[in-house]
Tab-separated table of C-alpha atoms and ligand atoms in Angstrom:
chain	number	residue	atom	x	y	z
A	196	UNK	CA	-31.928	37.533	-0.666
A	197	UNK	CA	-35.381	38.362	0.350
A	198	UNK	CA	-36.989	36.888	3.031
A	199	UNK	CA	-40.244	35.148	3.174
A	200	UNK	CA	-42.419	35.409	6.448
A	201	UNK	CA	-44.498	32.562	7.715
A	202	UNK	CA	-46.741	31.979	10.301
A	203	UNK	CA	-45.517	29.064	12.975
A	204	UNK	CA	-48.207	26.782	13.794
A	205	UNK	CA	-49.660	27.217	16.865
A	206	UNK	CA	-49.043	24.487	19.599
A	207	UNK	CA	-50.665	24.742	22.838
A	208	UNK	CA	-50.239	27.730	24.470
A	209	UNK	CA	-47.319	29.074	22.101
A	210	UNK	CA	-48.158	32.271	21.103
A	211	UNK	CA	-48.841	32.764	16.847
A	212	UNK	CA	-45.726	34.502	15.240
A	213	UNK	CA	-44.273	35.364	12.788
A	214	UNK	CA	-41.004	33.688	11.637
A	215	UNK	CA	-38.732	35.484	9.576
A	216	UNK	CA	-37.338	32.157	7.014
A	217	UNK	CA	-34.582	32.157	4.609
A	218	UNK	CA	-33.384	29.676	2.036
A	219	UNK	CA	-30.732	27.712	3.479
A	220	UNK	CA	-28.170	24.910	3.729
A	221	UNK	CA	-27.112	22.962	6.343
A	222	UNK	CA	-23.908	21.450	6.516
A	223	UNK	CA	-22.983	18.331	9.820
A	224	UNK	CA	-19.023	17.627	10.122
A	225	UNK	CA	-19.027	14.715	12.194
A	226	UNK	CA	-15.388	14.164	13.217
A	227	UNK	CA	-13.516	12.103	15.378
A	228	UNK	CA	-13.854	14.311	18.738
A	229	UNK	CA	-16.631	17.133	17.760
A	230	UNK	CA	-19.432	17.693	15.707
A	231	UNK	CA	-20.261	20.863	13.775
A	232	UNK	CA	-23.252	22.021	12.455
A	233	UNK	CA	-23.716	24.422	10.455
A	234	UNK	CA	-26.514	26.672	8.826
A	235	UNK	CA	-25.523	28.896	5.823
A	236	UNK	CA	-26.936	30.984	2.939
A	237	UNK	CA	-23.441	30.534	1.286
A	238	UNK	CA	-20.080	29.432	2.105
A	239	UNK	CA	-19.467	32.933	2.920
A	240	UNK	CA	-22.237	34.348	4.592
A	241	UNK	CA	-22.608	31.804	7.544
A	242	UNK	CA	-25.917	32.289	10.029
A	243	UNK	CA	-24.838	30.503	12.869
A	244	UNK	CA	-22.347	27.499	13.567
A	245	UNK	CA	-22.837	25.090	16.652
A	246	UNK	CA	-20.369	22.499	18.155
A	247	UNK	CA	-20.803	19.356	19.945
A	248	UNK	CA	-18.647	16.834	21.173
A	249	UNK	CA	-18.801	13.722	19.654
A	250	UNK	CA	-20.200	11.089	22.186
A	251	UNK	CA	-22.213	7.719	21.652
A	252	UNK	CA	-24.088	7.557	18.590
A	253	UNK	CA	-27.955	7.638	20.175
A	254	UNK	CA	-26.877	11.231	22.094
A	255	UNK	CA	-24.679	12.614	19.178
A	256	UNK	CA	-27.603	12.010	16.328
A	257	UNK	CA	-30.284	12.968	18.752
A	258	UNK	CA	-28.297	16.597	20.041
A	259	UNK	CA	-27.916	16.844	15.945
A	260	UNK	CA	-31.166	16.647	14.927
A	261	UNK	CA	-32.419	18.971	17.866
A	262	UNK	CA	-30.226	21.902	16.495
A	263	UNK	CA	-31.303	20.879	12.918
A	264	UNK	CA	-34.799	20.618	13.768
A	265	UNK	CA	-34.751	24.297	15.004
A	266	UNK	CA	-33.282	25.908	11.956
A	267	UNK	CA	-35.913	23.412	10.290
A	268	UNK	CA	-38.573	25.506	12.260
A	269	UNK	CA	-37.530	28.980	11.328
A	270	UNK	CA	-35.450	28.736	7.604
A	271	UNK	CA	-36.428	27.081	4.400
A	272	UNK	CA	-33.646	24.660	4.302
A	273	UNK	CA	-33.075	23.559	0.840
A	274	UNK	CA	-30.345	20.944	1.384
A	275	UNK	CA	-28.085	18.886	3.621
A	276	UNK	CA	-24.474	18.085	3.810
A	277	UNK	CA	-23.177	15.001	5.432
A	278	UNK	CA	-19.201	14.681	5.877
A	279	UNK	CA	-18.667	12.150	8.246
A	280	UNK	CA	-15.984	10.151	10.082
A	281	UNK	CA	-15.316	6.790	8.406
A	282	UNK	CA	-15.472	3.906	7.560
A	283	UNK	CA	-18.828	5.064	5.799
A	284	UNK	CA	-20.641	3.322	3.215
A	285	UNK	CA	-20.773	5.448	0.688
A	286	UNK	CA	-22.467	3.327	-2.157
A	287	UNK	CA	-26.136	4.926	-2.936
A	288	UNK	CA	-27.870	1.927	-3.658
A	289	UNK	CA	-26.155	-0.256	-0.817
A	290	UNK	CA	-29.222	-1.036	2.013
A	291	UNK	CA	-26.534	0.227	4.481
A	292	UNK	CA	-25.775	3.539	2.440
A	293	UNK	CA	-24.281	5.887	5.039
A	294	UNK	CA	-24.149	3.597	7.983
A	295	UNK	CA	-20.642	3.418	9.702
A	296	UNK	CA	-18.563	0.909	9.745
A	297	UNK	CA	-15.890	-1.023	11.676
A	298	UNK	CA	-14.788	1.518	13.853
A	299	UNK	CA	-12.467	1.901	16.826
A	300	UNK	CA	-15.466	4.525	18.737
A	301	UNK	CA	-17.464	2.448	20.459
A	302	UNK	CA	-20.834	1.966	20.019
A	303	UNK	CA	-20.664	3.728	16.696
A	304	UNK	CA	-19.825	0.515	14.344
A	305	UNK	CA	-23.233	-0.079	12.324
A	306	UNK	CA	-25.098	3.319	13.364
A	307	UNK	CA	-26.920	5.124	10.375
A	308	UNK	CA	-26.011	8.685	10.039
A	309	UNK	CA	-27.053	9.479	7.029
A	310	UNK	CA	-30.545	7.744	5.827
A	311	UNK	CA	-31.867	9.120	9.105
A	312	UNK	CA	-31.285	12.616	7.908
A	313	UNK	CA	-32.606	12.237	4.906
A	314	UNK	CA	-35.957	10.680	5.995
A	315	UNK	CA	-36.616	13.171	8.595
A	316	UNK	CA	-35.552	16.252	6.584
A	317	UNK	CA	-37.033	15.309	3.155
A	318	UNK	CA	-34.628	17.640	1.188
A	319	UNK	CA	-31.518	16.733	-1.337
A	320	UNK	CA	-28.574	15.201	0.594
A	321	UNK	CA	-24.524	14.828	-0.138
A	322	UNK	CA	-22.951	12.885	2.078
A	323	UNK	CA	-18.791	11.680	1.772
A	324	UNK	CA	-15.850	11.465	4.606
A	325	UNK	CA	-15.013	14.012	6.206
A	326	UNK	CA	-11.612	14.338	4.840
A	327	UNK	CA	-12.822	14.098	1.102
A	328	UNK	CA	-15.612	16.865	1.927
A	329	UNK	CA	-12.209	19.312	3.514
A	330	UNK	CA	-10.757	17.783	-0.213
A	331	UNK	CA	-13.265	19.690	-2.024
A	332	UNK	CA	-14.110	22.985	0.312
A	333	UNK	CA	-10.367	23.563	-0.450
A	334	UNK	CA	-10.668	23.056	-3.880
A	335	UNK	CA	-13.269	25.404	-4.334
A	336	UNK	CA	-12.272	28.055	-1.780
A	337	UNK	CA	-9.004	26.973	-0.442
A	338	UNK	CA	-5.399	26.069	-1.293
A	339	UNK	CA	-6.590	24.021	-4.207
A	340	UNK	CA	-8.516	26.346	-6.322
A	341	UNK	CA	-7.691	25.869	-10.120
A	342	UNK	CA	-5.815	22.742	-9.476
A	343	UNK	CA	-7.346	19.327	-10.838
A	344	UNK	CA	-5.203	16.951	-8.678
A	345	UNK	CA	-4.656	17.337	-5.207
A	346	UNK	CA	-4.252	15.189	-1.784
A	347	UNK	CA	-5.498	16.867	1.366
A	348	UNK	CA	-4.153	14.896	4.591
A	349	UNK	CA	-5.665	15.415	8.075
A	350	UNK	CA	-3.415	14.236	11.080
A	351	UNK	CA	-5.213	14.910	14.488
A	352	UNK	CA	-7.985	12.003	16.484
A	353	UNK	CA	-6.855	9.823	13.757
A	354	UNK	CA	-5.124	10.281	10.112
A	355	UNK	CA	-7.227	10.277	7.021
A	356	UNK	CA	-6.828	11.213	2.998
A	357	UNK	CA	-9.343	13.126	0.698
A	358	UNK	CA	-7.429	12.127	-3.272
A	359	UNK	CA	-9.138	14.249	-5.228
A	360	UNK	CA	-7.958	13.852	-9.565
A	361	UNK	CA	-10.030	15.569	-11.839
A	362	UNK	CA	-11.724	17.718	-9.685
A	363	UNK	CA	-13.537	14.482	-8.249
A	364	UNK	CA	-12.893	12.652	-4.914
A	365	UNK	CA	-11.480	8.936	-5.735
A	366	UNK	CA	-14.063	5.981	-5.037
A	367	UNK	CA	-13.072	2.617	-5.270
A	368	UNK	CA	-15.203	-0.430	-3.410
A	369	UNK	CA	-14.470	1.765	-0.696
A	370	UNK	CA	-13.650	5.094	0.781
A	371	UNK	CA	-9.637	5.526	0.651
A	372	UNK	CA	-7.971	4.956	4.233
A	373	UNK	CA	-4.712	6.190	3.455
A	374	UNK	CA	-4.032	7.112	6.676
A	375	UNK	CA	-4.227	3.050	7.323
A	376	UNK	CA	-1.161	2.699	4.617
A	377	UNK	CA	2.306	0.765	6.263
A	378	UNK	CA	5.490	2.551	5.498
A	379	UNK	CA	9.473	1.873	6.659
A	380	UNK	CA	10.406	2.926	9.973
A	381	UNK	CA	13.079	4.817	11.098
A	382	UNK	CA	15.864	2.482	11.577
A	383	UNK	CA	15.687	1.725	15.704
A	384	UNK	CA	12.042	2.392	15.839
A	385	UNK	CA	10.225	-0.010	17.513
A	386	UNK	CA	7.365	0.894	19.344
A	387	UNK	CA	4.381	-1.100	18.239
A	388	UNK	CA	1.800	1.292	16.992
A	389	UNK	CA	-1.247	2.419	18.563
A	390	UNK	CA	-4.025	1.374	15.684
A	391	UNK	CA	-5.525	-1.081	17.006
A	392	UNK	CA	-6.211	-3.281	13.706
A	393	UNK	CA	-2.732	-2.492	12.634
A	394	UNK	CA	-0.843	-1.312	15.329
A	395	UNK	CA	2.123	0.283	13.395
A	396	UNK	CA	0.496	1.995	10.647
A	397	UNK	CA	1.243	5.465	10.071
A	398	UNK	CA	-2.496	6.452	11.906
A	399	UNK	CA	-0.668	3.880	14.592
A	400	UNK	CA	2.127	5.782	14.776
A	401	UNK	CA	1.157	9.627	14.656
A	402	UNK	CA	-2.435	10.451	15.465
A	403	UNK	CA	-2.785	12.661	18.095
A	404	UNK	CA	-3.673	9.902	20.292
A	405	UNK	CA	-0.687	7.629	18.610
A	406	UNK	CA	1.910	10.625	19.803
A	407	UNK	CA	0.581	11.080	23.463
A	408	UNK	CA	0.558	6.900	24.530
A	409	UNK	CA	4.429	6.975	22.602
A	410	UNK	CA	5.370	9.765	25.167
A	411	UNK	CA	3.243	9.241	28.087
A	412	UNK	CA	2.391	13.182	28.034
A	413	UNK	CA	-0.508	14.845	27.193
A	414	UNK	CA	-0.546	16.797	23.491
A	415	UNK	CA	0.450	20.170	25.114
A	416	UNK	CA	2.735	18.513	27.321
A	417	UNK	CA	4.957	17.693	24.947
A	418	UNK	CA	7.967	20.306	23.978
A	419	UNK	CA	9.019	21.377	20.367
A	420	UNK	CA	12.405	20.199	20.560
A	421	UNK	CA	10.971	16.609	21.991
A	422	UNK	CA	12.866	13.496	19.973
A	423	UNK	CA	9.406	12.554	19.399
A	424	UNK	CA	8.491	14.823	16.350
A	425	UNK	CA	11.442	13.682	14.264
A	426	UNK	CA	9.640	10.119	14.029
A	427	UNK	CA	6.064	12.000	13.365
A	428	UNK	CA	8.330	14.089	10.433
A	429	UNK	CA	9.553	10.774	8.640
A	430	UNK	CA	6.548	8.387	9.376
A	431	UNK	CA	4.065	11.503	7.623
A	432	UNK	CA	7.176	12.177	4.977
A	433	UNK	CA	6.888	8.398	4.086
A	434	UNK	CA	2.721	8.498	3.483
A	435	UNK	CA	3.461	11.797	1.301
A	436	UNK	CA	6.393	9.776	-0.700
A	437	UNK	CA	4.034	6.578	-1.227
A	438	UNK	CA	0.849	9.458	-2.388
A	439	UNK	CA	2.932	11.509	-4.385
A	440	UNK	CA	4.346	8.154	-6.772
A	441	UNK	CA	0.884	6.984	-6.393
A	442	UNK	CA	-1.244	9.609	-7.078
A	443	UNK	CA	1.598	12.545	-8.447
A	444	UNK	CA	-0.957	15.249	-7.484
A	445	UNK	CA	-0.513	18.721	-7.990
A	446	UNK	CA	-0.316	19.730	-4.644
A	447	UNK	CA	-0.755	18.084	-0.849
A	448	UNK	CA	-2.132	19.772	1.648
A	449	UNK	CA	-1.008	18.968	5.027
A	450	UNK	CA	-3.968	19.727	8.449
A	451	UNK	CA	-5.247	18.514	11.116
A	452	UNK	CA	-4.899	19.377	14.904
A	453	UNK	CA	-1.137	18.115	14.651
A	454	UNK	CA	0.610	20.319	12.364
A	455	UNK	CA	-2.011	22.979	12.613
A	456	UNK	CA	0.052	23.097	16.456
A	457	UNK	CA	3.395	22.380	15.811
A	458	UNK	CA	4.200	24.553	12.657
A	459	UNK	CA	7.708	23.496	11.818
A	460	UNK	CA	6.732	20.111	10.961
A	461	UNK	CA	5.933	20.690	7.936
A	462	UNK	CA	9.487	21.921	7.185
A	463	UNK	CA	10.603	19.403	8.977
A	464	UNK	CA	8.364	16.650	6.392
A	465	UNK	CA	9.795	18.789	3.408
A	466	UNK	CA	13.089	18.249	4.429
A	467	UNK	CA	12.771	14.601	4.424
A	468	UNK	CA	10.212	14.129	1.424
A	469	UNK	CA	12.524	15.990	-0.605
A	470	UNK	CA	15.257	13.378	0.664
A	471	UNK	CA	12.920	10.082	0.430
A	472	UNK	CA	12.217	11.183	-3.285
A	473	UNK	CA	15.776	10.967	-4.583
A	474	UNK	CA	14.810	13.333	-7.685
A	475	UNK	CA	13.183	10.303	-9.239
A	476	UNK	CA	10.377	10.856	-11.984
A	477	UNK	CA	6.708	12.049	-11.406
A	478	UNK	CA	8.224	12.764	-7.935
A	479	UNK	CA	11.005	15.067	-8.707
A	480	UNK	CA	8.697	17.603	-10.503
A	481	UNK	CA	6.924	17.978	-6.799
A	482	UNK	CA	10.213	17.464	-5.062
A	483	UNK	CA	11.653	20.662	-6.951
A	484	UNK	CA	9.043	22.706	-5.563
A	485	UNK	CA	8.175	21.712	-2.965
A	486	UNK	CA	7.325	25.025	-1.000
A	487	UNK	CA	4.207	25.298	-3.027
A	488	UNK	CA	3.676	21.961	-3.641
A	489	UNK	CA	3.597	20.171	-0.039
A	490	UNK	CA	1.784	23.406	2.205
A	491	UNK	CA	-0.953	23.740	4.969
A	492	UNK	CA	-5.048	24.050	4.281
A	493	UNK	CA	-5.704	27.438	2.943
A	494	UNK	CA	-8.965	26.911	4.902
A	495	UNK	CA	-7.298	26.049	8.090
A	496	UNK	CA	-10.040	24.588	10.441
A	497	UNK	CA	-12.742	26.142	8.978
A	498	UNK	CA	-11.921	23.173	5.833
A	499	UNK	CA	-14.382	20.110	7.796
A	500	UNK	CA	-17.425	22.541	8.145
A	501	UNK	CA	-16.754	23.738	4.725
A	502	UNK	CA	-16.709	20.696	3.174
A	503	UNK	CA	-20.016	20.317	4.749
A	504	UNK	CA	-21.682	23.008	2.989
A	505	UNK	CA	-19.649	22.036	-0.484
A	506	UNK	CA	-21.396	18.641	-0.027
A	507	UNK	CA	-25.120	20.399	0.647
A	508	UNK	CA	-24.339	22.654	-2.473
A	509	UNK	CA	-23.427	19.879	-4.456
A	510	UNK	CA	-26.850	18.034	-3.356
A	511	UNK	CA	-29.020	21.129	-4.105
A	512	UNK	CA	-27.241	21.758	-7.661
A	513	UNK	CA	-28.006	18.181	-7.942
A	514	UNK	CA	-31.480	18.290	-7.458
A	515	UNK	CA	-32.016	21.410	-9.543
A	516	UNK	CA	-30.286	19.327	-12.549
A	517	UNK	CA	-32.304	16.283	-12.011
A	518	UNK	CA	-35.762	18.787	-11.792
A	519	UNK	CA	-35.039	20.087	-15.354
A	520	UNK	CA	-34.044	16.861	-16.905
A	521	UNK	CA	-37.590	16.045	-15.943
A	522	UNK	CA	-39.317	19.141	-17.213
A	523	UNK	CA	-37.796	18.831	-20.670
B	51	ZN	ZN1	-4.415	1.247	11.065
């Protein structure tokens, strides 16, 4: 792509340049524990990526915008991507479009994220949850290219759901929060739960977070062979049983911090979906296949800031539709 030169504006004693600037997008993950920003001519031809941690809302969006306002200064940014951490209202023409909701972060229940962005950046926006943006990054490039069904389930900070049927994400009222759903314990099992508006849901019960207060160790303290993992393997088996008869996708993908680190759990959840199943229906035709059918993110971490940049293309193809509509 060629490259247009501009002259930056001169500001007291800043010497006159010239700035080489680029068409761009921009995509913002905003997860659980870190934020990633990223600026991009494509999904494959990244300019530079930059990661904060996620802190309170005033010093996260303000560290954002600083990085943002930079690439601002020296590309031609065509469009944002939002994928954010939820609860997030994701209904366009509500007055609190993009603001989070109730949320166990503090400080962060209420906080705008999104119309923010939009009003100081003036370009076409996308914005979705975090795990729905992953949904679609590895539909286009990932694990679930081709496919029009799949589930892609992130297990790390907290546990969340992208459903994606027909190639789009599924709205209801809401954002799904399938991570939220209750399923049967292991007989024995009963430690409360760690979630702290349901305590024993399966987020309660094997979030990062969730595993470490059950154990009293620290995530890398905690062995391979520790009793601990077979209750993580059933609880996650259980939320894959109850997604697979609800949704019967063609394929669930399986990330996040969690099993990203501890590879034989997803054998381990195969094991005992295939079991939980009983070679009934819908269920039986993933059950029977289930090496292909239940596997990890083709996009491994890379699938949040992705998703990012899936949601900015979306907004600029968007825009470009909506422009020609108008020039008819
Ligand atoms: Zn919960």
């Amino acid at each position: 792509m060629m490259d247009e030169y501009a002259s930056q504006r001169r500001t007291g004693a800043e010497p006159l340049v010239a700035v080489a600037r680029s068409q761009c997008i921009v995509g913002i993950e905003l997860g659980g524990t870190k934020i990633i920003c990223t600026l991009a001519r494509r999904h494959d031809d990244i300019i530079e990526t930059r990661r904060l941690a996620t802190r309170d809302p005033v010093t996260t969006l303000a560290a954002i915008e600083t990085i943002v306002d930079g690439w601002v200064r020296t590309h031609e940014v065509q469009a944002l991507g939002i994928a954010s951490f939820g609860p997030i209202q994701l209904d366009r023409t509500a007055d609190d479009y993009g603001h989070i909701g109730q949320t166990t972060k503090p400080g962060w229940h209420g906080t705008d994220v999104v119309q923010r962005l939009i009003r100081r950046y003036g370009v076409p926006t996308q914005a979705d949850t975090d795990v729905n943006a992953a949904a679609l990054a590895e539909g286009r490039w990932g694990a679930a290219r081709g496919l029009s069904s799949w589930c892609y389930i992130t297990i790390g900070t907290g546990v969340g759901a992208g459903i994606v049927i027909g190639g789009q994400t599924v709205q209801g009222l809401g954002h799904p929060e399938a991570g939220h759903m209750l399923v049967r314990r292991m007989p024995g099992d009963d430690w409360p739960g760690a979630c702290p508006f349901h305590g024993d849901c399966v987020e309660g019960l094997v979030s990062g977070p969730a595993i470490e207060r059950r154990t009293g160790l620290s995530g890398d303290a905690i062995t391979d062979d520790d009793p601990v993992w077979a209750l993580v393997a059933d609880t996650v088996a259980a939320m894959v049983h109850n997604m697979i008869f609800t949704v019967v996708p063609e394929r669930i993908l399986l990330g996040g911090g969690v099993p990203s680190r501890r590879p034989f759990l997803i054998p381990m959840i195969r094991s005992r979906l295939v079991s939980h199943i009983g070679g009934y229906g819908g269920g039986d035709l993933i059950a029977t296949d289930i090496g292909t059918r239940l596997i990890a993110p083709g996009l491994g971490d890379d699938a949040g800031p992705l998703g990012s940049l899936a949601l900015a293309l979306d907004a600029m193809q968007h825009a470009i539709a909506v422009d020609a509509q108008l020039h008819i």
